[in-house]
mmCIF file of N, CA and C in Angstrom:
data_model
loop_
_atom_site.group_PDB
_atom_site.id
_atom_site.type_symbol
_atom_site.label_atom_id
_atom_site.label_comp_id
_atom_site.label_asym_id
_atom_site.label_seq_id
_atom_site.Cartn_x
_atom_site.Cartn_y
_atom_site.Cartn_z
ATOM 1 N N MET K 1 -53.795 -24.433 22.669
ATOM 2 C CA MET K 1 -53.426 -25.052 21.717
ATOM 3 C C MET K 1 -51.971 -26.544 22.305
ATOM 4 N N LYS K 2 -52.526 -27.638 21.855
ATOM 5 C CA LYS K 2 -51.781 -28.537 22.727
ATOM 6 C C LYS K 2 -50.793 -28.567 21.679
ATOM 7 N N LYS K 3 -49.285 -28.931 22.024
ATOM 8 C CA LYS K 3 -47.516 -29.079 21.584
ATOM 9 C C LYS K 3 -47.765 -30.391 21.366
ATOM 10 N N LEU K 4 -47.286 -30.619 20.150
ATOM 11 C CA LEU K 4 -46.274 -31.967 19.770
ATOM 12 C C LEU K 4 -44.618 -31.779 20.564
ATOM 13 N N LEU K 5 -44.796 -33.151 20.323
ATOM 14 C CA LEU K 5 -43.259 -33.656 20.922
ATOM 15 C C LEU K 5 -42.456 -34.776 19.772
ATOM 16 N N ALA K 6 -41.581 -34.183 19.412
ATOM 17 C CA ALA K 6 -40.463 -35.248 18.181
ATOM 18 C C ALA K 6 -39.843 -35.988 18.494
ATOM 19 N N ASN K 7 -39.017 -37.196 18.943
ATOM 20 C CA ASN K 7 -37.718 -37.503 18.919
ATOM 21 C C ASN K 7 -37.392 -38.017 17.627
ATOM 22 N N LEU K 8 -36.227 -37.262 17.295
ATOM 23 C CA LEU K 8 -35.874 -37.754 15.543
ATOM 24 C C LEU K 8 -34.378 -38.738 16.095
ATOM 25 N N THR K 9 -33.733 -39.415 15.465
ATOM 26 C CA THR K 9 -32.724 -40.661 15.535
ATOM 27 C C THR K 9 -32.406 -40.668 13.815
ATOM 28 N N ALA K 10 -31.137 -39.930 13.786
ATOM 29 C CA ALA K 10 -30.566 -40.747 12.330
ATOM 30 C C ALA K 10 -29.433 -41.526 12.597
ATOM 31 N N SER K 11 -29.721 -41.971 11.080
ATOM 32 C CA SER K 11 -28.688 -43.096 11.449
ATOM 33 C C SER K 11 -28.146 -43.081 10.109
ATOM 34 N N LEU K 12 -26.880 -43.532 9.830
ATOM 35 C CA LEU K 12 -26.130 -43.824 9.023
ATOM 36 C C LEU K 12 -25.991 -44.791 8.291
ATOM 37 N N PHE K 13 -25.539 -45.048 6.807
ATOM 38 C CA PHE K 13 -26.277 -46.358 6.249
ATOM 39 C C PHE K 13 -24.750 -46.655 5.042
ATOM 40 N N CYS K 14 -24.181 -46.734 4.979
ATOM 41 C CA CYS K 14 -22.885 -46.868 4.272
ATOM 42 C C CYS K 14 -23.449 -47.644 3.004
ATOM 43 N N PHE K 15 -23.023 -47.202 1.701
ATOM 44 C CA PHE K 15 -23.919 -48.151 0.779
ATOM 45 C C PHE K 15 -22.282 -47.566 -0.358
ATOM 46 N N GLY K 16 -21.381 -48.622 -1.273
ATOM 47 C CA GLY K 16 -20.366 -48.607 -1.053
ATOM 48 C C GLY K 16 -19.153 -48.412 -0.781
ATOM 49 N N LEU K 17 -18.405 -48.789 -1.332
ATOM 50 C CA LEU K 17 -16.438 -48.741 -0.505
ATOM 51 C C LEU K 17 -16.033 -47.330 -0.950
ATOM 52 N N ALA K 18 -16.627 -46.887 -2.022
ATOM 53 C CA ALA K 18 -15.644 -45.639 -2.887
ATOM 54 C C ALA K 18 -15.460 -44.531 -1.365
ATOM 55 N N VAL K 19 -14.191 -44.464 -1.695
ATOM 56 C CA VAL K 19 -13.531 -42.675 -0.464
ATOM 57 C C VAL K 19 -14.514 -41.285 -0.824
ATOM 58 N N SER K 20 -14.669 -41.227 -1.592
ATOM 59 C CA SER K 20 -15.165 -40.176 -2.347
ATOM 60 C C SER K 20 -17.129 -40.413 -2.047
ATOM 61 N N ALA K 21 -17.317 -41.349 -2.255
ATOM 62 C CA ALA K 21 -18.445 -41.527 -1.745
ATOM 63 C C ALA K 21 -19.504 -40.906 -0.423
ATOM 64 N N GLN K 22 -20.687 -40.427 -0.677
ATOM 65 C CA GLN K 22 -21.396 -39.864 0.513
ATOM 66 C C GLN K 22 -22.776 -40.286 0.380
ATOM 67 N N PRO K 23 -22.285 -41.652 2.178
ATOM 68 C CA PRO K 23 -23.386 -42.324 2.443
ATOM 69 C C PRO K 23 -24.725 -41.237 3.206
ATOM 70 N N PRO K 24 -26.290 -41.744 2.103
ATOM 71 C CA PRO K 24 -27.274 -41.196 2.676
ATOM 72 C C PRO K 24 -27.803 -41.856 4.235
ATOM 73 N N SER K 25 -28.611 -41.542 4.577
ATOM 74 C CA SER K 25 -28.518 -41.100 5.726
ATOM 75 C C SER K 25 -30.188 -41.951 6.248
ATOM 76 N N SER K 26 -30.905 -42.063 7.039
ATOM 77 C CA SER K 26 -31.898 -42.770 6.918
ATOM 78 C C SER K 26 -32.051 -42.044 8.627
ATOM 79 N N VAL K 27 -33.804 -40.851 8.788
ATOM 80 C CA VAL K 27 -33.997 -40.063 9.240
ATOM 81 C C VAL K 27 -34.988 -41.145 10.058
ATOM 82 N N LYS K 28 -35.570 -41.234 11.241
ATOM 83 C CA LYS K 28 -36.595 -42.202 11.779
ATOM 84 C C LYS K 28 -36.998 -41.440 13.170
ATOM 85 N N GLY K 29 -37.918 -41.027 13.682
ATOM 86 C CA GLY K 29 -38.951 -40.192 14.221
ATOM 87 C C GLY K 29 -39.774 -40.658 15.274
ATOM 88 N N LEU K 30 -40.242 -40.172 16.731
ATOM 89 C CA LEU K 30 -41.379 -40.563 17.562
ATOM 90 C C LEU K 30 -42.304 -39.350 17.443
ATOM 91 N N VAL K 31 -43.510 -39.463 17.412
ATOM 92 C CA VAL K 31 -44.078 -37.814 17.535
ATOM 93 C C VAL K 31 -45.221 -38.468 18.773
ATOM 94 N N LYS K 32 -45.265 -37.306 19.729
ATOM 95 C CA LYS K 32 -45.993 -38.281 21.014
ATOM 96 C C LYS K 32 -46.629 -36.698 21.300
ATOM 97 N N ASP K 33 -47.442 -36.471 22.045
ATOM 98 C CA ASP K 33 -48.023 -35.212 22.448
ATOM 99 C C ASP K 33 -47.878 -34.936 23.783
ATOM 100 N N GLU K 34 -48.096 -33.843 24.195
ATOM 101 C CA GLU K 34 -47.708 -33.646 25.608
ATOM 102 C C GLU K 34 -47.570 -34.737 27.017
ATOM 103 N N SER K 35 -49.178 -35.986 26.985
ATOM 104 C CA SER K 35 -48.529 -36.575 27.912
ATOM 105 C C SER K 35 -48.166 -37.857 27.519
ATOM 106 N N GLY K 36 -47.367 -37.599 26.053
ATOM 107 C CA GLY K 36 -46.612 -39.324 26.114
ATOM 108 C C GLY K 36 -47.103 -39.774 25.425
ATOM 109 N N LYS K 37 -48.581 -39.636 24.378
ATOM 110 C CA LYS K 37 -48.934 -40.741 24.137
ATOM 111 C C LYS K 37 -48.555 -40.827 22.407
ATOM 112 N N PRO K 38 -48.377 -41.879 21.993
ATOM 113 C CA PRO K 38 -48.109 -41.667 19.993
ATOM 114 C C PRO K 38 -48.801 -41.075 19.506
ATOM 115 N N VAL K 39 -48.837 -40.267 18.479
ATOM 116 C CA VAL K 39 -49.498 -39.242 17.485
ATOM 117 C C VAL K 39 -49.639 -39.470 16.327
ATOM 118 N N ALA K 40 -50.706 -40.599 15.907
ATOM 119 C CA ALA K 40 -51.374 -41.163 14.538
ATOM 120 C C ALA K 40 -51.275 -40.175 13.264
ATOM 121 N N ALA K 41 -51.021 -40.549 11.652
ATOM 122 C CA ALA K 41 -51.446 -39.615 11.034
ATOM 123 C C ALA K 41 -51.086 -38.516 11.237
ATOM 124 N N ALA K 42 -49.807 -38.267 11.705
ATOM 125 C CA ALA K 42 -49.016 -36.833 11.966
ATOM 126 C C ALA K 42 -48.450 -36.707 10.806
ATOM 127 N N SER K 43 -48.405 -35.254 10.251
ATOM 128 C CA SER K 43 -47.643 -34.649 9.063
ATOM 129 C C SER K 43 -46.591 -34.567 9.171
ATOM 130 N N VAL K 44 -45.396 -34.724 8.652
ATOM 131 C CA VAL K 44 -43.888 -34.610 9.206
ATOM 132 C C VAL K 44 -43.540 -34.048 7.803
ATOM 133 N N SER K 45 -42.554 -33.305 7.266
ATOM 134 C CA SER K 45 -41.572 -32.640 6.521
ATOM 135 C C SER K 45 -40.717 -32.278 6.715
ATOM 136 N N LEU K 46 -39.763 -32.683 6.170
ATOM 137 C CA LEU K 46 -38.424 -32.298 5.974
ATOM 138 C C LEU K 46 -37.990 -31.471 4.801
ATOM 139 N N PHE K 47 -37.645 -30.213 5.516
ATOM 140 C CA PHE K 47 -36.888 -28.891 4.642
ATOM 141 C C PHE K 47 -35.118 -28.779 4.728
ATOM 142 N N ARG K 48 -34.700 -28.195 3.604
ATOM 143 C CA ARG K 48 -33.914 -27.326 3.875
ATOM 144 C C ARG K 48 -33.582 -26.383 4.359
ATOM 145 N N ALA K 49 -32.690 -26.100 5.276
ATOM 146 C CA ALA K 49 -32.701 -25.364 6.318
ATOM 147 C C ALA K 49 -32.581 -24.000 5.311
ATOM 148 N N LYS K 50 -31.463 -23.887 4.012
ATOM 149 C CA LYS K 50 -31.103 -22.604 4.078
ATOM 150 C C LYS K 50 -32.182 -22.092 3.001
ATOM 151 N N ASP K 51 -33.130 -22.673 2.636
ATOM 152 C CA ASP K 51 -33.980 -22.502 1.427
ATOM 153 C C ASP K 51 -35.242 -22.738 1.739
ATOM 154 N N THR K 52 -35.553 -23.516 2.752
ATOM 155 C CA THR K 52 -36.688 -24.325 3.051
ATOM 156 C C THR K 52 -37.200 -25.134 2.338
ATOM 157 N N SER K 53 -36.875 -25.705 1.684
ATOM 158 C CA SER K 53 -37.287 -26.383 0.185
ATOM 159 C C SER K 53 -37.599 -27.630 0.545
ATOM 160 N N LEU K 54 -38.692 -28.215 0.206
ATOM 161 C CA LEU K 54 -39.516 -29.536 0.260
ATOM 162 C C LEU K 54 -38.114 -30.388 0.661
ATOM 163 N N VAL K 55 -38.018 -31.158 0.938
ATOM 164 C CA VAL K 55 -37.112 -32.116 0.779
ATOM 165 C C VAL K 55 -37.601 -33.478 0.712
ATOM 166 N N LYS K 56 -38.865 -33.944 1.501
ATOM 167 C CA LYS K 56 -39.904 -35.988 1.324
ATOM 168 C C LYS K 56 -40.848 -34.979 3.166
ATOM 169 N N ALA K 57 -41.991 -36.027 2.603
ATOM 170 C CA ALA K 57 -42.479 -35.704 3.244
ATOM 171 C C ALA K 57 -43.420 -36.717 3.697
ATOM 172 N N ALA K 58 -43.684 -37.093 4.715
ATOM 173 C CA ALA K 58 -44.635 -38.712 5.437
ATOM 174 C C ALA K 58 -45.366 -38.399 6.250
ATOM 175 N N PHE K 59 -46.568 -39.602 6.611
ATOM 176 C CA PHE K 59 -47.327 -39.362 7.879
ATOM 177 C C PHE K 59 -46.794 -40.322 8.849
ATOM 178 N N THR K 60 -46.795 -40.201 10.419
ATOM 179 C CA THR K 60 -46.906 -41.177 11.194
ATOM 180 C C THR K 60 -47.960 -42.295 11.255
ATOM 181 N N ASP K 61 -47.182 -44.080 11.608
ATOM 182 C CA ASP K 61 -47.958 -44.634 11.935
ATOM 183 C C ASP K 61 -49.002 -44.722 12.479
ATOM 184 N N LYS K 62 -49.286 -45.574 13.291
ATOM 185 C CA LYS K 62 -50.913 -45.821 14.366
ATOM 186 C C LYS K 62 -49.933 -45.573 15.153
ATOM 187 N N THR K 63 -48.360 -46.105 15.463
ATOM 188 C CA THR K 63 -47.291 -46.343 17.036
ATOM 189 C C THR K 63 -46.351 -44.228 17.168
ATOM 190 N N GLY K 64 -46.961 -43.681 15.548
ATOM 191 C CA GLY K 64 -46.201 -41.779 15.541
ATOM 192 C C GLY K 64 -44.654 -42.426 15.375
ATOM 193 N N LEU K 65 -44.431 -43.419 14.594
ATOM 194 C CA LEU K 65 -43.116 -43.588 13.992
ATOM 195 C C LEU K 65 -43.086 -42.944 12.399
ATOM 196 N N PHE K 66 -41.953 -42.345 12.379
ATOM 197 C CA PHE K 66 -42.223 -41.592 10.865
ATOM 198 C C PHE K 66 -40.707 -42.279 10.436
ATOM 199 N N GLN K 67 -40.385 -41.951 9.016
ATOM 200 C CA GLN K 67 -38.695 -42.713 8.741
ATOM 201 C C GLN K 67 -39.042 -41.761 7.309
ATOM 202 N N PHE K 68 -37.424 -40.991 6.864
ATOM 203 C CA PHE K 68 -37.402 -40.474 5.927
ATOM 204 C C PHE K 68 -35.988 -41.301 5.409
ATOM 205 N N ASP K 69 -35.682 -42.401 4.427
ATOM 206 C CA ASP K 69 -34.674 -43.127 3.260
ATOM 207 C C ASP K 69 -33.842 -42.351 2.741
ATOM 208 N N ALA K 70 -32.231 -42.202 2.366
ATOM 209 C CA ALA K 70 -32.141 -41.476 1.306
ATOM 210 C C ALA K 70 -31.883 -40.107 1.421
ATOM 211 N N ILE K 71 -31.085 -39.840 2.984
ATOM 212 C CA ILE K 71 -30.681 -38.403 2.840
ATOM 213 C C ILE K 71 -29.609 -38.124 3.173
ATOM 214 N N GLU K 72 -29.103 -37.188 2.343
ATOM 215 C CA GLU K 72 -27.846 -36.699 2.110
ATOM 216 C C GLU K 72 -27.311 -35.787 3.453
ATOM 217 N N ARG K 73 -25.907 -35.448 3.581
ATOM 218 C CA ARG K 73 -25.327 -35.055 5.079
ATOM 219 C C ARG K 73 -25.667 -33.486 4.206
ATOM 220 N N GLY K 74 -26.245 -32.423 5.885
ATOM 221 C CA GLY K 74 -26.762 -31.409 5.572
ATOM 222 C C GLY K 74 -27.498 -30.794 6.492
ATOM 223 N N SER K 75 -27.580 -29.568 6.612
ATOM 224 C CA SER K 75 -28.819 -29.146 7.478
ATOM 225 C C SER K 75 -30.505 -28.742 7.092
ATOM 226 N N TYR K 76 -31.139 -29.590 7.666
ATOM 227 C CA TYR K 76 -32.483 -29.444 7.389
ATOM 228 C C TYR K 76 -33.550 -29.389 9.200
ATOM 229 N N LEU K 77 -34.552 -28.954 8.211
ATOM 230 C CA LEU K 77 -35.956 -28.337 9.406
ATOM 231 C C LEU K 77 -36.563 -29.467 9.402
ATOM 232 N N VAL K 78 -37.146 -29.949 10.233
ATOM 233 C CA VAL K 78 -38.059 -31.175 10.672
ATOM 234 C C VAL K 78 -39.713 -30.922 10.830
ATOM 235 N N GLY K 79 -40.350 -30.588 10.211
ATOM 236 C CA GLY K 79 -42.043 -29.905 10.650
ATOM 237 C C GLY K 79 -42.671 -30.649 10.982
ATOM 238 N N VAL K 80 -43.351 -30.599 12.601
ATOM 239 C CA VAL K 80 -44.561 -31.865 12.754
ATOM 240 C C VAL K 80 -45.723 -31.092 12.485
ATOM 241 N N SER K 81 -46.526 -31.835 12.067
ATOM 242 C CA SER K 81 -48.049 -31.077 12.508
ATOM 243 C C SER K 81 -49.411 -31.804 12.235
ATOM 244 N N PHE K 82 -50.172 -31.565 13.063
ATOM 245 C CA PHE K 82 -51.441 -32.682 13.207
ATOM 246 C C PHE K 82 -52.496 -31.833 13.640
ATOM 247 N N VAL K 83 -53.724 -31.677 13.258
ATOM 248 C CA VAL K 83 -54.811 -30.576 13.300
ATOM 249 C C VAL K 83 -55.394 -30.742 14.895
ATOM 250 N N GLY K 84 -55.253 -29.880 15.718
ATOM 251 C CA GLY K 84 -55.479 -29.009 16.796
ATOM 252 C C GLY K 84 -54.336 -29.070 17.934
ATOM 253 N N TYR K 85 -53.152 -29.650 16.787
ATOM 254 C CA TYR K 85 -51.757 -29.187 18.169
ATOM 255 C C TYR K 85 -51.036 -28.561 17.161
ATOM 256 N N GLN K 86 -50.014 -27.596 17.692
ATOM 257 C CA GLN K 86 -49.443 -26.273 17.169
ATOM 258 C C GLN K 86 -48.371 -26.558 16.595
ATOM 259 N N LYS K 87 -47.937 -26.432 15.501
ATOM 260 C CA LYS K 87 -46.911 -26.868 14.392
ATOM 261 C C LYS K 87 -45.373 -26.689 15.086
ATOM 262 N N GLN K 88 -44.835 -27.863 15.126
ATOM 263 C CA GLN K 88 -43.478 -27.578 15.466
ATOM 264 C C GLN K 88 -42.117 -27.626 14.251
ATOM 265 N N LEU K 89 -41.194 -26.822 14.423
ATOM 266 C CA LEU K 89 -40.205 -26.838 13.431
ATOM 267 C C LEU K 89 -38.747 -27.364 14.579
ATOM 268 N N LEU K 90 -38.124 -28.176 14.038
ATOM 269 C CA LEU K 90 -37.063 -28.497 14.607
ATOM 270 C C LEU K 90 -36.096 -28.761 13.930
ATOM 271 N N PRO K 91 -34.653 -28.322 14.239
ATOM 272 C CA PRO K 91 -33.504 -28.058 12.961
ATOM 273 C C PRO K 91 -32.942 -29.531 13.858
ATOM 274 N N LEU K 92 -32.359 -29.970 12.322
ATOM 275 C CA LEU K 92 -31.848 -31.352 12.394
ATOM 276 C C LEU K 92 -31.065 -31.305 10.977
ATOM 277 N N SER K 93 -29.744 -31.493 11.622
ATOM 278 C CA SER K 93 -28.185 -31.191 11.317
ATOM 279 C C SER K 93 -27.272 -32.791 10.848
ATOM 280 N N LEU K 94 -26.945 -33.148 9.605
ATOM 281 C CA LEU K 94 -27.004 -34.856 9.758
ATOM 282 C C LEU K 94 -25.569 -34.507 9.014
ATOM 283 N N ILE K 95 -24.147 -35.403 9.737
ATOM 284 C CA ILE K 95 -22.892 -35.142 9.196
ATOM 285 C C ILE K 95 -22.262 -36.714 8.897
ATOM 286 N N HIS K 96 -21.328 -36.130 8.707
ATOM 287 C CA HIS K 96 -20.514 -38.065 7.759
ATOM 288 C C HIS K 96 -19.420 -37.744 8.771
ATOM 289 N N ILE K 97 -19.550 -39.059 9.626
ATOM 290 C CA ILE K 97 -18.122 -38.683 10.777
ATOM 291 C C ILE K 97 -17.126 -39.763 9.971
#
């Protein structure tokens, strides 16, 4: 079975100036196959690492890109699947620096 490769980029966006505010993050990624070609319409799911509860889900666009907005800091798992490919589960940690 073929493997999917996912490159993830997490970027922080601050909304507000309050010291106690925890800025939400945007998680962006690109899903490619083993040959480096983008995979359109792949299912991408974001799960909480501690209990694997579903946080958000999306499909990649025609260029293999996906995005999750307004994600709080914490530990997650990103699941990527597509028909004919082996499902991938990748760890993701969002921290506030």
